[in-house]
Tab-separated table of C-alpha atoms and ligand atoms in Angstrom:
chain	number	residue	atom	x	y	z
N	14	UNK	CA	19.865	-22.303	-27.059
N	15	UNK	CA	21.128	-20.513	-23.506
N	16	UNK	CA	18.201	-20.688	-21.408
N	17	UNK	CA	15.584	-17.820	-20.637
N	18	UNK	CA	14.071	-17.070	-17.161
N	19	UNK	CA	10.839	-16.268	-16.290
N	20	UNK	CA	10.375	-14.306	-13.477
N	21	UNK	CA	9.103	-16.277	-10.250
N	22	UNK	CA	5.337	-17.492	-9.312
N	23	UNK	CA	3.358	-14.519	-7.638
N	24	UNK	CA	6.259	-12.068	-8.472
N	25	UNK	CA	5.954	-8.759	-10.939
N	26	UNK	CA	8.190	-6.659	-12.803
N	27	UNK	CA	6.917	-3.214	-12.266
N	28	UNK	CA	7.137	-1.329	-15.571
N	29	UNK	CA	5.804	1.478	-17.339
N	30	UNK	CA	2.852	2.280	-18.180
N	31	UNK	CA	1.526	0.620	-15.403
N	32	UNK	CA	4.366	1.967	-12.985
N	33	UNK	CA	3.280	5.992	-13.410
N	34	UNK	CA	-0.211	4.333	-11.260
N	35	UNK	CA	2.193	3.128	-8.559
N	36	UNK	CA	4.576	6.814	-8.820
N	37	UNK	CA	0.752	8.748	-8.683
N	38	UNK	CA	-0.417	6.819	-5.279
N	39	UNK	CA	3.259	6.830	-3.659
N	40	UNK	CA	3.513	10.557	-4.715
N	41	UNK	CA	-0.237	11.357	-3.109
N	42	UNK	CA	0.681	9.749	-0.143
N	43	UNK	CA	3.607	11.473	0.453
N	44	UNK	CA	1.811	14.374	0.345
N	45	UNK	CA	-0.378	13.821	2.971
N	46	UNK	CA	1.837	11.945	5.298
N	47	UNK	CA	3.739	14.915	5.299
N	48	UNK	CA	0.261	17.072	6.064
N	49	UNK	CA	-0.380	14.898	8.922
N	50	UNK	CA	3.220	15.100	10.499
N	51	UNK	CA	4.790	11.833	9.783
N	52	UNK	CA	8.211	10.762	9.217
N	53	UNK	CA	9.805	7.958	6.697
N	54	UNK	CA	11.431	4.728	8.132
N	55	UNK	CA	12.693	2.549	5.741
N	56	UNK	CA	13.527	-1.138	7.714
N	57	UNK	CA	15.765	-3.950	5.722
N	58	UNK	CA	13.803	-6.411	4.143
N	59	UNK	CA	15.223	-9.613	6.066
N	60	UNK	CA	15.062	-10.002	9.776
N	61	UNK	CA	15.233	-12.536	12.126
N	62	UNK	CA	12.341	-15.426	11.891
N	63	UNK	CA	11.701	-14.806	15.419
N	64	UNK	CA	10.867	-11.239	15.247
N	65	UNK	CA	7.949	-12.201	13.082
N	66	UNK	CA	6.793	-15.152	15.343
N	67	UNK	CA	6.813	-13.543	18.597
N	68	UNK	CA	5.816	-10.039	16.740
N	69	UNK	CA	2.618	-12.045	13.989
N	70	UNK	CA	1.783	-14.730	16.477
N	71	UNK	CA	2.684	-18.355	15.870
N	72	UNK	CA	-0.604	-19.760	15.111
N	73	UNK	CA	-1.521	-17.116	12.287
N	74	UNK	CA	-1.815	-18.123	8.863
N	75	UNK	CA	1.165	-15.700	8.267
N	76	UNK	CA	3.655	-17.164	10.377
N	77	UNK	CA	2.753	-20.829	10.488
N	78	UNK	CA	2.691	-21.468	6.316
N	79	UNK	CA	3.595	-17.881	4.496
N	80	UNK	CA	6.771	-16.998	5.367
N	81	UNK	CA	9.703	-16.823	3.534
N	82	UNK	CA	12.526	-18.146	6.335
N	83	UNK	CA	15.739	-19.813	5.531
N	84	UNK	CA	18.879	-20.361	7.377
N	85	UNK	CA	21.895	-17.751	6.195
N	86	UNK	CA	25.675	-18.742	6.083
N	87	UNK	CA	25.895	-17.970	9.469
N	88	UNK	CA	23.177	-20.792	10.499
N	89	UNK	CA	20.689	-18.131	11.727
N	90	UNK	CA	16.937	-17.989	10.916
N	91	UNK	CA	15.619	-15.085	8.876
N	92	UNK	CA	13.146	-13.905	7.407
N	93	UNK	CA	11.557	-12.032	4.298
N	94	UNK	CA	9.186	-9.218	5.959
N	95	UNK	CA	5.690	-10.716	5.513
N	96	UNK	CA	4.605	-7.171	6.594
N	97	UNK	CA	5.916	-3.751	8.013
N	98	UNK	CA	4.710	-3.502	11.514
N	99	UNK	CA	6.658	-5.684	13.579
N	100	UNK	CA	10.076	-4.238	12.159
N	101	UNK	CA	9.161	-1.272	12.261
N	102	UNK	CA	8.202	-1.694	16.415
N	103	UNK	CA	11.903	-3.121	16.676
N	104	UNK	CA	13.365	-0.265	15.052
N	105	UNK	CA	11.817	1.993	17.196
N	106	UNK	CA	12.917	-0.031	20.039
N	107	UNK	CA	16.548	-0.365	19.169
N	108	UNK	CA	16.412	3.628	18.261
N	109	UNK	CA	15.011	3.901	22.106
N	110	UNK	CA	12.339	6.475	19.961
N	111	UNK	CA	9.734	5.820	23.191
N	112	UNK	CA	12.438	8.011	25.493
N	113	UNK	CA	13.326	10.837	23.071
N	114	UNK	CA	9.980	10.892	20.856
N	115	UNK	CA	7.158	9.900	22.829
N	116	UNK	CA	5.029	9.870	20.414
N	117	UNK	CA	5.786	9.547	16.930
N	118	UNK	CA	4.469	8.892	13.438
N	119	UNK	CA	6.163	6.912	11.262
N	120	UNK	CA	5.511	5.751	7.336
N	121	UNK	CA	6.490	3.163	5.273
N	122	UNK	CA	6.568	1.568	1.749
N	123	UNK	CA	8.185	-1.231	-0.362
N	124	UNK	CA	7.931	-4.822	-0.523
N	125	UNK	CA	6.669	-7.546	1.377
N	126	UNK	CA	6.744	-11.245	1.047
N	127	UNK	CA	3.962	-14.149	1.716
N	128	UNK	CA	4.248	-17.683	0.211
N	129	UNK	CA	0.509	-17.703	-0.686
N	130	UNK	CA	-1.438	-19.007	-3.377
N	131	UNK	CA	-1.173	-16.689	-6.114
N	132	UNK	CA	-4.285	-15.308	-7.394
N	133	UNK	CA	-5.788	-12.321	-8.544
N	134	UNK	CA	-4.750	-9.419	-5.790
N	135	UNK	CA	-2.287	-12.138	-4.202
N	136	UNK	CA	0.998	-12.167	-4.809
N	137	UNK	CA	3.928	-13.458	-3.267
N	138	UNK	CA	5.917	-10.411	-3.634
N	139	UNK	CA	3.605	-7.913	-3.253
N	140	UNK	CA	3.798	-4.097	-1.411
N	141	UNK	CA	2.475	-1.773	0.930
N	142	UNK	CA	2.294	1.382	1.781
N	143	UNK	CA	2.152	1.515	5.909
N	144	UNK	CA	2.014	3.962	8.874
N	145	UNK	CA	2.604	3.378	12.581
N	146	UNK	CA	1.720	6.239	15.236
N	147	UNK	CA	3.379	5.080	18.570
N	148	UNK	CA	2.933	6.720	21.809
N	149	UNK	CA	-1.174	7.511	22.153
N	150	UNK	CA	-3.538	5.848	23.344
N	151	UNK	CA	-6.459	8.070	22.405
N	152	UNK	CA	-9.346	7.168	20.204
N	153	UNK	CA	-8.251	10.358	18.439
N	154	UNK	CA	-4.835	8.651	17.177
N	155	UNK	CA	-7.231	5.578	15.667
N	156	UNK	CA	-9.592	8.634	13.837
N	157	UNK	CA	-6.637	10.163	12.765
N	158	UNK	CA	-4.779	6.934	11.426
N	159	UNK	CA	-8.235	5.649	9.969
N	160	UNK	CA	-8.872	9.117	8.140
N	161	UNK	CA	-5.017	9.766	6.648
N	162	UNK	CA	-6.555	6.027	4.547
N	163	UNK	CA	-9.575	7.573	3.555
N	164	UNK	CA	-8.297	10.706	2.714
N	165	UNK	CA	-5.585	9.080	0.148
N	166	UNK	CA	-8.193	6.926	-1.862
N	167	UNK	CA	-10.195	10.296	-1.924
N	168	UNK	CA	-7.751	11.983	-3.401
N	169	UNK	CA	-6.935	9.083	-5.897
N	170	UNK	CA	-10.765	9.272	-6.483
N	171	UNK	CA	-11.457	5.794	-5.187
N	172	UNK	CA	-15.295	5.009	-5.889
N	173	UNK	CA	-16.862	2.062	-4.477
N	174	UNK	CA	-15.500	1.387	-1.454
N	175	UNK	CA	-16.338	0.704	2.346
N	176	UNK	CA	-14.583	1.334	5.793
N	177	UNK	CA	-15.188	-2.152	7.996
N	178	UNK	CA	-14.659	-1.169	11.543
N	179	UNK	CA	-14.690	-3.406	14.452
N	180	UNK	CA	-13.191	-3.619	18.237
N	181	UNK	CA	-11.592	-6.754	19.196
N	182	UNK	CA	-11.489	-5.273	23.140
N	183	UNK	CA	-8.287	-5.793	25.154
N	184	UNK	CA	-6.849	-9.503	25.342
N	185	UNK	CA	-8.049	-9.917	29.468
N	186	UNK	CA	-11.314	-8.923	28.543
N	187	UNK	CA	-11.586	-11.704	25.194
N	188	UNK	CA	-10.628	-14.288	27.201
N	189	UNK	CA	-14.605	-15.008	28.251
N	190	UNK	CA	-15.832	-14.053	24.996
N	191	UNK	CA	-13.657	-16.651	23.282
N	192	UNK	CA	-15.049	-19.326	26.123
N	193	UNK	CA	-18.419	-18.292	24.300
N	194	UNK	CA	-17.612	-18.259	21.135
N	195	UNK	CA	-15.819	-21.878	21.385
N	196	UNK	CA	-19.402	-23.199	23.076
N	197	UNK	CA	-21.178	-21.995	20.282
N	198	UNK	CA	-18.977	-23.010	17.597
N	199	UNK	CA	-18.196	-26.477	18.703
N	200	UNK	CA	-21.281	-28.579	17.811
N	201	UNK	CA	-20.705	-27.069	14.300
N	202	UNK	CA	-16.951	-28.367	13.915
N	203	UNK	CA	-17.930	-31.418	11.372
N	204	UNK	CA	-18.863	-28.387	9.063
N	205	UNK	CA	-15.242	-27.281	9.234
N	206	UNK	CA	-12.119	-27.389	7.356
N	207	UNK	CA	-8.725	-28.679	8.948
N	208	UNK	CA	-7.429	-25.617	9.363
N	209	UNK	CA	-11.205	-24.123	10.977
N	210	UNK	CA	-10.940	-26.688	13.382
N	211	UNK	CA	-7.307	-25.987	14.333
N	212	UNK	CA	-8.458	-22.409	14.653
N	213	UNK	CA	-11.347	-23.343	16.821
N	214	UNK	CA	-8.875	-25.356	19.041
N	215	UNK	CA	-5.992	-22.786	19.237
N	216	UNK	CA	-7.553	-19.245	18.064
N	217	UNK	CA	-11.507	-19.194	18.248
N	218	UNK	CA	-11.633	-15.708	17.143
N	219	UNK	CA	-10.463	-16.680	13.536
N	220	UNK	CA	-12.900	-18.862	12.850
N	221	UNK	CA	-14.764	-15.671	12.325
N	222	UNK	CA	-12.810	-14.842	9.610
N	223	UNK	CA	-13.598	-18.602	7.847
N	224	UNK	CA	-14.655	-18.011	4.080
N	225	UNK	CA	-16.343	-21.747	4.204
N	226	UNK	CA	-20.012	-21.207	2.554
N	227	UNK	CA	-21.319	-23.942	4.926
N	228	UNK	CA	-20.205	-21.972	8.079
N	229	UNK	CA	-21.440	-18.328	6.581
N	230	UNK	CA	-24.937	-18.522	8.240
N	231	UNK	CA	-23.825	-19.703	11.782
N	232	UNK	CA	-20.940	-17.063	11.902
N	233	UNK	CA	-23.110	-14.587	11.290
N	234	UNK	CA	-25.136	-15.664	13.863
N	235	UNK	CA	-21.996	-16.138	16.347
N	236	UNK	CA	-21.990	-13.941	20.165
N	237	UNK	CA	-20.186	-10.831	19.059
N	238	UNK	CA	-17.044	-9.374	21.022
N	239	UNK	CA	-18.604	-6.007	20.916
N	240	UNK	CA	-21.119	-7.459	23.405
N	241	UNK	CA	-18.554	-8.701	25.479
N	242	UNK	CA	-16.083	-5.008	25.766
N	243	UNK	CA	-14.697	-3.266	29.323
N	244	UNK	CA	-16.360	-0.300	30.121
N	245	UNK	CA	-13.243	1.159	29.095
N	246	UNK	CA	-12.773	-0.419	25.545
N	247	UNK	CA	-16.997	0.743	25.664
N	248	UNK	CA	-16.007	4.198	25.873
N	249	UNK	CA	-12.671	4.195	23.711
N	250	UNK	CA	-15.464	2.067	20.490
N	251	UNK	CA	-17.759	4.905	20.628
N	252	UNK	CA	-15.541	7.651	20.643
N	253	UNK	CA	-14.092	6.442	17.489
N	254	UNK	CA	-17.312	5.926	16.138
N	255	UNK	CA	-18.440	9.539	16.892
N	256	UNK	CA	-15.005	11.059	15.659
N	257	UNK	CA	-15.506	9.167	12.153
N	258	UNK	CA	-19.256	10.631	12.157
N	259	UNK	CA	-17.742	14.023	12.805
N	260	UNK	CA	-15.298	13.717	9.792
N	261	UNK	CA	-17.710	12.671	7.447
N	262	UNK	CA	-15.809	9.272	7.099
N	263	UNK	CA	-18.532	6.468	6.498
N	264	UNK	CA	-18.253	3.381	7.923
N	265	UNK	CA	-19.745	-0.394	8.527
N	266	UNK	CA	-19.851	-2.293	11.899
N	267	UNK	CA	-18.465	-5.595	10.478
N	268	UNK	CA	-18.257	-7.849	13.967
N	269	UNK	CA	-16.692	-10.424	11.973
N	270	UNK	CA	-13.218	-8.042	11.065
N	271	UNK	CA	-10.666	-10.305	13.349
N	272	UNK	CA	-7.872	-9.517	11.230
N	273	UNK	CA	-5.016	-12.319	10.854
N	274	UNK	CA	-2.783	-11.360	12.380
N	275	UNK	CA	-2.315	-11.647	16.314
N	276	UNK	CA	-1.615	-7.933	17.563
N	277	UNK	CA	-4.437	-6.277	17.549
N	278	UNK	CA	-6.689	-4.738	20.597
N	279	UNK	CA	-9.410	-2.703	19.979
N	280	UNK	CA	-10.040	-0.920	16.867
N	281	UNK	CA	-9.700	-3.277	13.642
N	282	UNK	CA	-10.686	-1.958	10.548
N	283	UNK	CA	-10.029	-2.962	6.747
N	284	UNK	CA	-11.142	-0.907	3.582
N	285	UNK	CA	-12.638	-3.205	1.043
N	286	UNK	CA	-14.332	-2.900	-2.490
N	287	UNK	CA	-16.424	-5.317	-4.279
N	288	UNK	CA	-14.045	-4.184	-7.274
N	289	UNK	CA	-11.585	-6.240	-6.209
N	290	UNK	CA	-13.230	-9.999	-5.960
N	291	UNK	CA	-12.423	-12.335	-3.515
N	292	UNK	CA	-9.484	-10.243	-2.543
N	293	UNK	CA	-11.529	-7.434	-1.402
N	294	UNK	CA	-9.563	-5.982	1.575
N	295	UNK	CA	-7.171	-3.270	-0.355
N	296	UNK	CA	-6.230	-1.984	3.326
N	297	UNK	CA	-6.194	-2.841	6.384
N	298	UNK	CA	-5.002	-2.666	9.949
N	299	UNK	CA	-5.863	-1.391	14.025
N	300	UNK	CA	-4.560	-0.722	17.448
N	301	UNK	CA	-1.831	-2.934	18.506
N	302	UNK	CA	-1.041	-1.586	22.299
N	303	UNK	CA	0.546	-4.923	23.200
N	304	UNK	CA	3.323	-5.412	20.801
N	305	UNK	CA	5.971	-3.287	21.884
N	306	UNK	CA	6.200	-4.676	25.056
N	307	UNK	CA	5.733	-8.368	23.554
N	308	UNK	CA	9.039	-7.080	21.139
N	309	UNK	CA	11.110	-6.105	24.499
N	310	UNK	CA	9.825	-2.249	24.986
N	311	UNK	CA	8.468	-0.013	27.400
N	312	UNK	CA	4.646	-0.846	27.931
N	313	UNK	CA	2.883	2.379	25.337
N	314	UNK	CA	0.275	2.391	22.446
N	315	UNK	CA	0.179	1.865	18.852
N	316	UNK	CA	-1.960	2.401	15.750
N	317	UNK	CA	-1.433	1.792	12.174
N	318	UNK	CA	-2.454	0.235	9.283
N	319	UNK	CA	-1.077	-0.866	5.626
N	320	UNK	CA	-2.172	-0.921	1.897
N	321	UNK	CA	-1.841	-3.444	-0.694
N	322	UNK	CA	-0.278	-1.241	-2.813
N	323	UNK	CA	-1.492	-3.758	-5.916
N	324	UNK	CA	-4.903	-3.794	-4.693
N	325	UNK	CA	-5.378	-0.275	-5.066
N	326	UNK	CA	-3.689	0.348	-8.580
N	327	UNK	CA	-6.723	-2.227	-9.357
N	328	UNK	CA	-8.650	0.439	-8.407
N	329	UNK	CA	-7.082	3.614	-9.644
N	330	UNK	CA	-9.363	5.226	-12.629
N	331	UNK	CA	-7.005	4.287	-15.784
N	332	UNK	CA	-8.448	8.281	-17.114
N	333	UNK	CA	-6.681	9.397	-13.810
N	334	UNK	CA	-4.625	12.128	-14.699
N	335	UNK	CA	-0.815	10.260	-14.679
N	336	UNK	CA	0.968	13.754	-14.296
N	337	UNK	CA	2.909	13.361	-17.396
N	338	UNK	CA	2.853	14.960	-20.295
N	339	UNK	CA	6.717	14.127	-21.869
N	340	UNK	CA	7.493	16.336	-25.204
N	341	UNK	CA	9.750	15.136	-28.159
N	342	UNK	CA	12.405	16.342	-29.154
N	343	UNK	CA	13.083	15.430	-32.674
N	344	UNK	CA	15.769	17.259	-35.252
N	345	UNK	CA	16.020	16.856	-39.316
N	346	UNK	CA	19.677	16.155	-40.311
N	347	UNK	CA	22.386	14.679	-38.725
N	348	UNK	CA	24.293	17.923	-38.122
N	349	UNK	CA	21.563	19.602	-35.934
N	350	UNK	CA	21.378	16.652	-33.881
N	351	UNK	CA	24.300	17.942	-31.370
N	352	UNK	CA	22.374	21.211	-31.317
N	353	UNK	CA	19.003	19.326	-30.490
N	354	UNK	CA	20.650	17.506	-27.793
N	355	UNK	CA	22.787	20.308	-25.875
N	356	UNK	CA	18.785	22.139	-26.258
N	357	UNK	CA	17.337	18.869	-24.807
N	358	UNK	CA	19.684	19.167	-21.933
N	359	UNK	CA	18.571	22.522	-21.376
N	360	UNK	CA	15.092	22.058	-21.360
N	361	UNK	CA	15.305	18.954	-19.040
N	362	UNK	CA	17.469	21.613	-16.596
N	363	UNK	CA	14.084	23.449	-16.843
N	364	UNK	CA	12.102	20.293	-15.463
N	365	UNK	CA	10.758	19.052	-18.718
N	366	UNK	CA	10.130	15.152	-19.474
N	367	UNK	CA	11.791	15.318	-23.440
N	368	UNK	CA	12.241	12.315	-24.919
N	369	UNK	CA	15.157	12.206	-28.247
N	370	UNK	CA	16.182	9.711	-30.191
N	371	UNK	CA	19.916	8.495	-29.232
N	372	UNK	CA	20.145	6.738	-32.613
N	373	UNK	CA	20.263	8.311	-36.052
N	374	UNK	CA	16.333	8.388	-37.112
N	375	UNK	CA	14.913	10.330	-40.084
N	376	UNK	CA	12.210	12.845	-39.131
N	377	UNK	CA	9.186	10.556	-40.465
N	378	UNK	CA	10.469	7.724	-37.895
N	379	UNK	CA	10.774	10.181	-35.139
N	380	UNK	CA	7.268	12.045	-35.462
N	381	UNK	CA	6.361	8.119	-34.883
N	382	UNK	CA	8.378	7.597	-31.982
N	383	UNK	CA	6.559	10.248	-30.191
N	384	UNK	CA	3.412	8.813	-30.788
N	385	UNK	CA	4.546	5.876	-29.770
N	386	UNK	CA	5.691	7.546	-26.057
N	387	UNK	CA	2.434	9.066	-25.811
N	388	UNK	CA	4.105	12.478	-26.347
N	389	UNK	CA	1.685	15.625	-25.860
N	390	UNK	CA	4.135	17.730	-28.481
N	391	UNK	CA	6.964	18.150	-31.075
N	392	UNK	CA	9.491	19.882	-30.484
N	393	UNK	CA	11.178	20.480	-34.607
N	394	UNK	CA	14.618	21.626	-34.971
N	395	UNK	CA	15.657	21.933	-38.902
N	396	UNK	CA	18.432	23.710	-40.708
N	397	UNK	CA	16.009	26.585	-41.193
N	398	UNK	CA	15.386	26.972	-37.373
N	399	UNK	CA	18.591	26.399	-36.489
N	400	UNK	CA	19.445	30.008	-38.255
N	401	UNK	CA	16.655	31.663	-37.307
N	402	UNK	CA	17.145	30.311	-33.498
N	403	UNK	CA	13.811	29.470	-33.742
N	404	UNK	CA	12.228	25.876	-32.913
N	405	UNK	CA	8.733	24.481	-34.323
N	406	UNK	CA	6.377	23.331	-32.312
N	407	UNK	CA	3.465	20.624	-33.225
N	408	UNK	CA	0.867	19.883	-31.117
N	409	UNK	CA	-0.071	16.210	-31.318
N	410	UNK	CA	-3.503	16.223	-30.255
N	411	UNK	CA	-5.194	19.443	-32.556
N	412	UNK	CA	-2.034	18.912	-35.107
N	413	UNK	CA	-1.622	22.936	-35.126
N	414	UNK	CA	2.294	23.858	-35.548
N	415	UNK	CA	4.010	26.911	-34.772
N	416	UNK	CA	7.153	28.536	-34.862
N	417	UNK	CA	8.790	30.424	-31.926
N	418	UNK	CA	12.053	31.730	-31.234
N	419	UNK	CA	14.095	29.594	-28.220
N	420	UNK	CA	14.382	32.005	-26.196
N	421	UNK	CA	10.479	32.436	-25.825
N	422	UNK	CA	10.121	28.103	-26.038
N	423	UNK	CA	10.377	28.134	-21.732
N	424	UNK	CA	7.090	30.111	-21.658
N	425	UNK	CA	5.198	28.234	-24.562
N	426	UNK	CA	6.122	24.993	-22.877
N	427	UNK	CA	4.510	26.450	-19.145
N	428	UNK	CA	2.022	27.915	-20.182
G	23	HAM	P1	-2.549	-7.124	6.379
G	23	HAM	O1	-4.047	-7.038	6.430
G	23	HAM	O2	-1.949	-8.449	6.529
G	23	HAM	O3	-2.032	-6.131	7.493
G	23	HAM	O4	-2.040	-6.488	5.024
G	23	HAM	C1	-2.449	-5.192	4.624
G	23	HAM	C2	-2.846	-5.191	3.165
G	23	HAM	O5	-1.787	-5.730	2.381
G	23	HAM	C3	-4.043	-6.074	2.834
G	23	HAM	O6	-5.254	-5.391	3.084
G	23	HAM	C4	-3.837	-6.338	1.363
G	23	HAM	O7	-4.350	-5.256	0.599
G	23	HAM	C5	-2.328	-6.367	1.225
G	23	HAM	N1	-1.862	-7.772	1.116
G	23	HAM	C6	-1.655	-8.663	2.102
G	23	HAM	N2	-1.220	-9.836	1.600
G	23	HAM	C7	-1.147	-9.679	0.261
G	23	HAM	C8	-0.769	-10.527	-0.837
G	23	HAM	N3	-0.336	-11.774	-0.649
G	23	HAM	N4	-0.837	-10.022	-2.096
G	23	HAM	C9	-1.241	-8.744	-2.313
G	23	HAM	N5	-1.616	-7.898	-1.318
G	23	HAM	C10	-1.564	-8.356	-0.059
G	23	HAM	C11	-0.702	-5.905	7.740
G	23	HAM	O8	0.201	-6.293	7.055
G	23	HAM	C12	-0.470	-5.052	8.963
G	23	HAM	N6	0.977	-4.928	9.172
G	23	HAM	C13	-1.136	-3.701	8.809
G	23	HAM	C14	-0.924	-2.824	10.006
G	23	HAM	C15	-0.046	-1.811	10.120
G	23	HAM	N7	-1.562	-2.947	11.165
G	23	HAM	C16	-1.081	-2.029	12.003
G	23	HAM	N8	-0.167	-1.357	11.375
């Protein structure tokens, strides 16, 4: 027997109807990237291994076990994007954006790739939906970047969910805190993991983020950063605060959003729902001033955040209205099927979703068909019809049928 493949661990095939969720959110949020001014990139999916090391930070989870890297025929590292940000920050760099544009708002969406452990909500292939706003370093651009998030799972009527908001302060102004934070946490490290205690050794500040039960208590109990902020970073943390107050956006100090990966200053933030189980985080993402310069650019500002794009079809209402409402087409009799079709043809000119039947189906076997599509009506075309120019149309839902000439079938359909 010739073998079958499966598809691989922690990888989907997209398909319908699950697929019109996925066309609903990406349509939506098109929609209001374009009613906050933003433009598309689209960046290849493989890059070089360094971008993401230098870009993520070696010691992240991310870069240090996730990635998928392997060496190409010409003996050079790459790299399947584990996330959006850092090639997007070398695009804008090689495009020299920071001279012509200096500040500029950029979106994003298609796959990304982290070896992980597949779960629920975890994949291996999975895919965002991203935006990066370069150029400003205003608390305004981290309102505005937080509230283009919340306004998308509004519109998707997203229930049950919460904003996380933290500030992770500028990296000169950490280093004491994580002095602190390494005090306190190191009589504790026989409660830790391996990787806790590398964390504590190399990264204190992830520790934070440790989902070890034993450790929950004395986390929570940990000296926060937000103690520990410049008088600047003081003033730029409120000001976001009071912006999301004035929008109506509500949110939660979380002290212990660190984020994983190693860019951020400042704002973090993450969108989670209890929906979602242990995955909660369906968003998530912060100021990132640093990077650009890190990546070889000019020294400016950056803000952005991504969405697991899987995450939040888990939370899209399945009676969401999936902007489709296809029509059959069906015909009785072989010789009005060339007539049905050059009708279908119109009709799909028009903008209508018709389904027909390609193959030779008696009229019994095509009412089912339509059922079968999820069809909202039936379009009829007989032998009678056919000489009357007329068409019959069923509806599928109240059954009622009606006859009405073709030329008046454009406003039935609208109306
Ligand atoms: P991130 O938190 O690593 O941030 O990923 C953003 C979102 O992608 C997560 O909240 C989650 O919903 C989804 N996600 C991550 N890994 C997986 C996975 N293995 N399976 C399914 N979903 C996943 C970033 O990637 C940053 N680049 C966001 C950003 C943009 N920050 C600034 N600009």
């Amino acid at each position: 027997m010739t073998k079958k493949y499966q598809v691989l661990t922690g990888m989907h095939d997209l398909t319908d109807p699950e697929i019109k969720k996925w066309q609903l959110i990406e349509k939506t949020a098109r929609e209001i990237f374009r009613n906050y001014s933003y433009e598309e990139i689209r960046t290849p999916l493989l890059e070089s291994t360094e971008l993401f090391v230098r870009g993520i930070g070696e010691d992240t989870g991310v870069v240090s076990k996730e990635m998928y890297s392997f060496l190409d025929k010409g003996e050079d590292s790459v790299t399947l994007r584990p996330e959006g940000t850092a090639s997007v920050v070398r695009s804008v760099i090689n495009q020299n954006l920071f001279r012509h544009k200096p500040q500029s708002k950029l979106f994003y969406m298609g796959p990304m790739f982290r070896y992980e452990r597949p779960q629920k909500g975890r994949l291996r292939q999975f895919h965002q939906i991203g935006c990066e706003v370069f150029g400003s370093s205003s608390a305004y651009a981290d309102i505005e970047a937080i509230a283009v998030a919340d306004q998308l799972f509004k519109k998707l009527k997203i229930k049950n969910y919460q904003l996380k908001i933290n500030s992770l302060g500028l990296i000169e102004e950490r280093k004491k805190y994580l002095e602190e934070l390494k005090k306190y946490l190191k009589p504790h490290q026989d409660l830790m993991d391996e990787d806790d205690q590398k964390r504590l050794l190399k990264n204190p500040l992830r520790v934070l983020d440790s989902k070890n039960e034993k450790l929950q208590e004395i986390l929570n109990q940990a000296p926060k950063l937000l103690d520990h902020l410049s008088e600047d970073s003081k003033i730029h943390w409120q000001e976001v605060l009071k912006g999301l107050d004035e929008l109506g956006i509500k949110y939660e100090i979380d002290t212990r959003i660190v984020r994983g990966l190693d860019y951020y200053v400042r704002t973090a933030f993450e969108f989670t729902s209890n929906d979602l189980g242990s995955q909660s985080a369906f968003a998530g993402g912060g100021r990132y001033d640093g990077l650009i310069e890190e990546l070889g650019g000019p020294k400016s500002s950056a803000v952005g955040f991504a969405i697991g794009m899987e995450r939040l079809v888990m939370l899209l209402d399945d009676n969401l209205s999936l902007d489709s409402s296809p029509i059959y087409l069906a015909y009785s009799g072989d010789s009005i099927k060339l007539e049905a079709f050059k009708l279908c043809q119109k009709l799909r000119d028009q903008n209508h979703e018709i389904h027909f039947s390609l193959d030779d189906k008696s009229l019994k076997a095509q009412l089912k068909q339509a059922d079968k599509f999820g069809c909202s009506k039936v379009l009829i075309l007989g032998e009678q019809e056919l000489q009357k120019d007329s068409i019959t149309i069923k509806d599928l839902k109240t059954g009622k049928q009606e006859e009405v000439l073709v030329s008046d079938l454009e406003d039935k359909l609208t109306l």
